[in-house]
């Protein structure tokens, strides 16, 4: 079973209290995020990482305060979730990337599938299983998880490597995800399952 780790928006502006759009308590999941990243690197598991890459006057800032402006410190991935020499997949139609242990999929919307190059990338990777983690549970993680379910692959959300802005909405999202065929796992179980043939 080919597994791909799907790392959602693990950027400084979201993960740490000083970030422009900090998720309360998100810094507490950084060790889990780092463990998943190191495990993937050590075991040659592909990582696909989504990353906000906004312009200074991005339309999304009408709904959310400015964050992850391209080229700023806050837009950078947390060190624990970054591998050296990643490939970056822009949202310019027709963009593509070569082989890399980590592929960073840029986006300007909460839904990573608004990057028109993501689906062709996933088709090329041909995963049977996606392990999803990051922030925010009921926003960007939700869009990623439900979008990945549409590929027909097995999709698992790592419950101890996500963080929410609203616990009730997170519960509702997880319930809907499981009803749609998704699964919930933990870091420990995800890592153990990734080593199975």
mmCIF file of C-alpha atoms in Angstrom:
data_model
loop_
_atom_site.group_PDB
_atom_site.id
_atom_site.type_symbol
_atom_site.label_atom_id
_atom_site.label_comp_id
_atom_site.label_asym_id
_atom_site.label_seq_id
_atom_site.Cartn_x
_atom_site.Cartn_y
_atom_site.Cartn_z
ATOM 1 C CA UNK A 1 0.000 0.000 0.000
ATOM 2 C CA UNK A 2 1.542 3.297 -1.082
ATOM 3 C CA UNK A 3 1.228 5.909 1.648
ATOM 4 C CA UNK A 4 1.569 9.660 1.258
ATOM 5 C CA UNK A 5 1.708 11.992 4.261
ATOM 6 C CA UNK A 6 -0.432 15.090 3.694
ATOM 7 C CA UNK A 7 0.742 17.996 5.839
ATOM 8 C CA UNK A 8 -1.726 20.892 5.960
ATOM 9 C CA UNK A 9 -0.571 24.490 6.492
ATOM 10 C CA UNK A 10 2.071 23.869 9.158
ATOM 11 C CA UNK A 11 3.335 27.436 8.848
ATOM 12 C CA UNK A 12 4.668 29.863 11.433
ATOM 13 C CA UNK A 13 1.713 32.254 11.191
ATOM 14 C CA UNK A 14 -0.625 29.440 12.275
ATOM 15 C CA UNK A 15 1.438 27.342 14.682
ATOM 16 C CA UNK A 16 2.975 29.817 17.110
ATOM 17 C CA UNK A 17 1.440 32.474 19.402
ATOM 18 C CA UNK A 18 3.328 35.288 17.654
ATOM 19 C CA UNK A 19 1.892 34.253 14.289
ATOM 20 C CA UNK A 20 -0.446 36.582 12.397
ATOM 21 C CA UNK A 21 -3.300 34.054 12.527
ATOM 22 C CA UNK A 22 -2.171 31.843 15.387
ATOM 23 C CA UNK A 23 -4.301 28.830 16.289
ATOM 24 C CA UNK A 24 -4.495 28.740 20.113
ATOM 25 C CA UNK A 25 -2.442 25.845 21.453
ATOM 26 C CA UNK A 26 -1.146 24.783 18.031
ATOM 27 C CA UNK A 27 2.441 24.916 19.241
ATOM 28 C CA UNK A 28 1.610 21.867 21.375
ATOM 29 C CA UNK A 29 1.242 19.651 18.295
ATOM 30 C CA UNK A 30 4.611 20.670 16.806
ATOM 31 C CA UNK A 31 6.443 17.671 18.366
ATOM 32 C CA UNK A 32 3.884 15.328 16.770
ATOM 33 C CA UNK A 33 4.244 17.132 13.441
ATOM 34 C CA UNK A 34 8.007 16.804 13.676
ATOM 35 C CA UNK A 35 7.778 13.120 14.462
ATOM 36 C CA UNK A 36 5.611 12.488 11.399
ATOM 37 C CA UNK A 37 7.985 14.487 9.191
ATOM 38 C CA UNK A 38 11.118 12.727 10.437
ATOM 39 C CA UNK A 39 9.473 9.321 10.104
ATOM 40 C CA UNK A 40 8.465 10.050 6.516
ATOM 41 C CA UNK A 41 11.968 11.247 5.659
ATOM 42 C CA UNK A 42 13.615 8.217 7.307
ATOM 43 C CA UNK A 43 11.286 5.773 5.563
ATOM 44 C CA UNK A 44 11.109 7.447 2.138
ATOM 45 C CA UNK A 45 7.428 8.276 2.429
ATOM 46 C CA UNK A 46 6.322 11.102 0.179
ATOM 47 C CA UNK A 47 5.173 14.269 1.960
ATOM 48 C CA UNK A 48 2.753 16.639 0.243
ATOM 49 C CA UNK A 49 2.552 19.885 2.204
ATOM 50 C CA UNK A 50 -0.014 22.588 1.564
ATOM 51 C CA UNK A 51 1.064 26.151 2.263
ATOM 52 C CA UNK A 52 -0.746 29.472 2.101
ATOM 53 C CA UNK A 53 1.092 31.897 -0.184
ATOM 54 C CA UNK A 54 -0.920 35.108 -0.225
ATOM 55 C CA UNK A 55 -0.422 38.441 -1.902
ATOM 56 C CA UNK A 56 -0.545 41.525 0.341
ATOM 57 C CA UNK A 57 -4.061 42.410 -0.820
ATOM 58 C CA UNK A 58 -5.339 38.868 -1.180
ATOM 59 C CA UNK A 59 -9.171 38.571 -1.395
ATOM 60 C CA UNK A 60 -9.073 35.978 1.410
ATOM 61 C CA UNK A 61 -8.158 38.782 3.815
ATOM 62 C CA UNK A 62 -11.763 39.958 3.703
ATOM 63 C CA UNK A 63 -12.644 36.829 5.683
ATOM 64 C CA UNK A 64 -9.393 36.283 7.615
ATOM 65 C CA UNK A 65 -6.872 38.792 8.891
ATOM 66 C CA UNK A 66 -3.687 39.027 6.781
ATOM 67 C CA UNK A 67 -1.427 35.997 7.175
ATOM 68 C CA UNK A 68 1.159 33.923 5.288
ATOM 69 C CA UNK A 69 2.009 36.672 2.826
ATOM 70 C CA UNK A 70 4.480 35.202 0.344
ATOM 71 C CA UNK A 71 8.058 35.911 1.304
ATOM 72 C CA UNK A 72 7.377 36.823 4.935
ATOM 73 C CA UNK A 73 8.719 34.945 7.939
ATOM 74 C CA UNK A 74 5.204 33.935 8.965
ATOM 75 C CA UNK A 75 4.624 32.222 5.628
ATOM 76 C CA UNK A 76 7.522 29.839 6.215
ATOM 77 C CA UNK A 77 6.937 26.276 7.302
ATOM 78 C CA UNK A 78 7.843 25.328 10.858
ATOM 79 C CA UNK A 79 11.333 23.840 10.956
ATOM 80 C CA UNK A 80 9.929 20.579 12.331
ATOM 81 C CA UNK A 81 7.813 20.119 9.185
ATOM 82 C CA UNK A 82 10.327 21.184 6.548
ATOM 83 C CA UNK A 83 12.723 18.977 4.608
ATOM 84 C CA UNK A 84 15.677 20.438 2.766
ATOM 85 C CA UNK A 85 15.291 20.989 -0.971
ATOM 86 C CA UNK A 86 11.525 20.602 -1.301
ATOM 87 C CA UNK A 87 9.815 21.152 -4.643
ATOM 88 C CA UNK A 88 7.253 23.964 -4.716
ATOM 89 C CA UNK A 89 4.097 23.551 -6.787
ATOM 90 C CA UNK A 90 2.621 26.971 -7.537
ATOM 91 C CA UNK A 91 -1.026 27.566 -8.339
ATOM 92 C CA UNK A 92 -0.173 28.846 -11.816
ATOM 93 C CA UNK A 93 -2.184 26.626 -14.185
ATOM 94 C CA UNK A 94 0.000 23.945 -15.739
ATOM 95 C CA UNK A 95 2.810 24.196 -13.185
ATOM 96 C CA UNK A 96 4.476 20.922 -12.271
ATOM 97 C CA UNK A 97 7.316 19.663 -10.121
ATOM 98 C CA UNK A 98 9.970 17.010 -10.278
ATOM 99 C CA UNK A 99 10.735 14.319 -7.756
ATOM 100 C CA UNK A 100 11.334 15.482 -4.170
ATOM 101 C CA UNK A 101 10.823 14.004 -0.708
ATOM 102 C CA UNK A 102 8.554 16.956 0.095
ATOM 103 C CA UNK A 103 6.319 18.781 -2.362
ATOM 104 C CA UNK A 104 4.908 22.089 -1.136
ATOM 105 C CA UNK A 105 1.581 22.919 -2.774
ATOM 106 C CA UNK A 106 0.967 26.661 -2.662
ATOM 107 C CA UNK A 107 -2.577 27.947 -2.287
ATOM 108 C CA UNK A 108 -4.448 31.217 -1.921
ATOM 109 C CA UNK A 109 -7.652 29.703 -0.574
ATOM 110 C CA UNK A 110 -8.659 27.561 2.407
ATOM 111 C CA UNK A 111 -9.331 24.699 -0.035
ATOM 112 C CA UNK A 112 -6.039 23.240 -1.274
ATOM 113 C CA UNK A 113 -7.859 21.767 -4.267
ATOM 114 C CA UNK A 114 -8.277 25.291 -5.680
ATOM 115 C CA UNK A 115 -4.650 24.841 -6.786
ATOM 116 C CA UNK A 116 -5.374 23.357 -10.232
ATOM 117 C CA UNK A 117 -2.129 21.410 -10.164
ATOM 118 C CA UNK A 118 -2.867 19.387 -7.031
ATOM 119 C CA UNK A 119 -5.085 16.721 -8.598
ATOM 120 C CA UNK A 120 -2.629 16.004 -11.437
ATOM 121 C CA UNK A 121 0.114 15.664 -8.809
ATOM 122 C CA UNK A 122 -1.950 13.216 -6.764
ATOM 123 C CA UNK A 123 -2.744 11.196 -9.881
ATOM 124 C CA UNK A 124 0.961 10.993 -10.629
ATOM 125 C CA UNK A 125 1.792 9.904 -7.079
ATOM 126 C CA UNK A 126 -0.862 7.175 -7.131
ATOM 127 C CA UNK A 127 -1.275 6.800 -3.367
ATOM 128 C CA UNK A 128 -3.516 4.143 -1.829
ATOM 129 C CA UNK A 129 -3.504 5.882 1.559
ATOM 130 C CA UNK A 130 -3.205 9.465 2.766
ATOM 131 C CA UNK A 131 -2.267 10.395 6.322
ATOM 132 C CA UNK A 132 -3.534 13.925 6.984
ATOM 133 C CA UNK A 133 -2.468 16.328 9.739
ATOM 134 C CA UNK A 134 -1.977 20.045 10.429
ATOM 135 C CA UNK A 135 -4.228 23.055 10.971
ATOM 136 C CA UNK A 136 -7.052 24.044 11.190
ATOM 137 C CA UNK A 137 -9.182 20.922 11.773
ATOM 138 C CA UNK A 138 -12.541 22.316 10.650
ATOM 139 C CA UNK A 139 -11.169 24.561 7.888
ATOM 140 C CA UNK A 140 -8.136 23.654 5.763
ATOM 141 C CA UNK A 141 -7.708 20.132 7.167
ATOM 142 C CA UNK A 142 -11.384 19.472 6.419
ATOM 143 C CA UNK A 143 -11.062 20.591 2.802
ATOM 144 C CA UNK A 144 -7.944 18.472 2.340
ATOM 145 C CA UNK A 145 -9.434 15.359 3.949
ATOM 146 C CA UNK A 146 -12.732 15.477 2.085
ATOM 147 C CA UNK A 147 -10.989 16.305 -1.191
ATOM 148 C CA UNK A 148 -8.643 13.356 -0.769
ATOM 149 C CA UNK A 149 -11.588 11.031 -0.106
ATOM 150 C CA UNK A 150 -12.793 11.845 -3.625
ATOM 151 C CA UNK A 151 -9.648 10.198 -5.029
ATOM 152 C CA UNK A 152 -10.908 6.836 -3.786
ATOM 153 C CA UNK A 153 -7.875 6.304 -1.561
ATOM 154 C CA UNK A 154 -7.993 5.494 2.135
ATOM 155 C CA UNK A 155 -7.767 8.749 4.096
ATOM 156 C CA UNK A 156 -6.821 8.978 7.770
ATOM 157 C CA UNK A 157 -6.751 12.114 9.913
ATOM 158 C CA UNK A 158 -4.195 12.051 12.723
ATOM 159 C CA UNK A 159 -6.290 13.255 15.647
ATOM 160 C CA UNK A 160 -3.332 14.121 17.892
ATOM 161 C CA UNK A 161 -1.580 16.095 15.138
ATOM 162 C CA UNK A 162 -4.382 18.549 14.282
ATOM 163 C CA UNK A 163 -5.622 21.651 16.082
ATOM 164 C CA UNK A 164 -8.933 23.472 16.027
ATOM 165 C CA UNK A 165 -10.329 26.946 16.534
ATOM 166 C CA UNK A 166 -13.656 25.508 17.725
ATOM 167 C CA UNK A 167 -13.880 22.125 19.466
ATOM 168 C CA UNK A 168 -17.564 21.630 18.608
ATOM 169 C CA UNK A 169 -16.905 22.268 14.918
ATOM 170 C CA UNK A 170 -13.942 19.894 15.022
ATOM 171 C CA UNK A 171 -16.143 17.114 16.458
ATOM 172 C CA UNK A 172 -18.773 17.752 13.800
ATOM 173 C CA UNK A 173 -16.125 17.704 11.055
ATOM 174 C CA UNK A 174 -14.645 14.424 12.281
ATOM 175 C CA UNK A 175 -18.079 12.813 12.527
ATOM 176 C CA UNK A 176 -18.907 13.858 8.960
ATOM 177 C CA UNK A 177 -15.505 12.678 7.774
ATOM 178 C CA UNK A 178 -15.976 9.232 9.314
ATOM 179 C CA UNK A 179 -19.509 9.014 7.907
ATOM 180 C CA UNK A 180 -18.059 9.714 4.461
ATOM 181 C CA UNK A 181 -15.618 6.799 4.787
ATOM 182 C CA UNK A 182 -12.635 8.520 6.373
ATOM 183 C CA UNK A 183 -10.770 7.154 9.363
ATOM 184 C CA UNK A 184 -9.264 8.695 12.459
ATOM 185 C CA UNK A 185 -5.892 7.561 13.716
ATOM 186 C CA UNK A 186 -3.126 8.632 16.095
ATOM 187 C CA UNK A 187 0.538 9.355 15.434
ATOM 188 C CA UNK A 188 1.498 5.963 16.897
ATOM 189 C CA UNK A 189 -0.992 4.009 14.797
ATOM 190 C CA UNK A 190 -0.251 6.002 11.654
ATOM 191 C CA UNK A 191 3.460 5.317 11.897
ATOM 192 C CA UNK A 192 2.974 1.613 12.597
ATOM 193 C CA UNK A 193 0.567 1.236 9.662
ATOM 194 C CA UNK A 194 2.918 3.076 7.312
ATOM 195 C CA UNK A 195 5.452 0.266 7.634
ATOM 196 C CA UNK A 196 2.981 -2.445 6.616
ATOM 197 C CA UNK A 197 3.276 -3.784 3.051
#
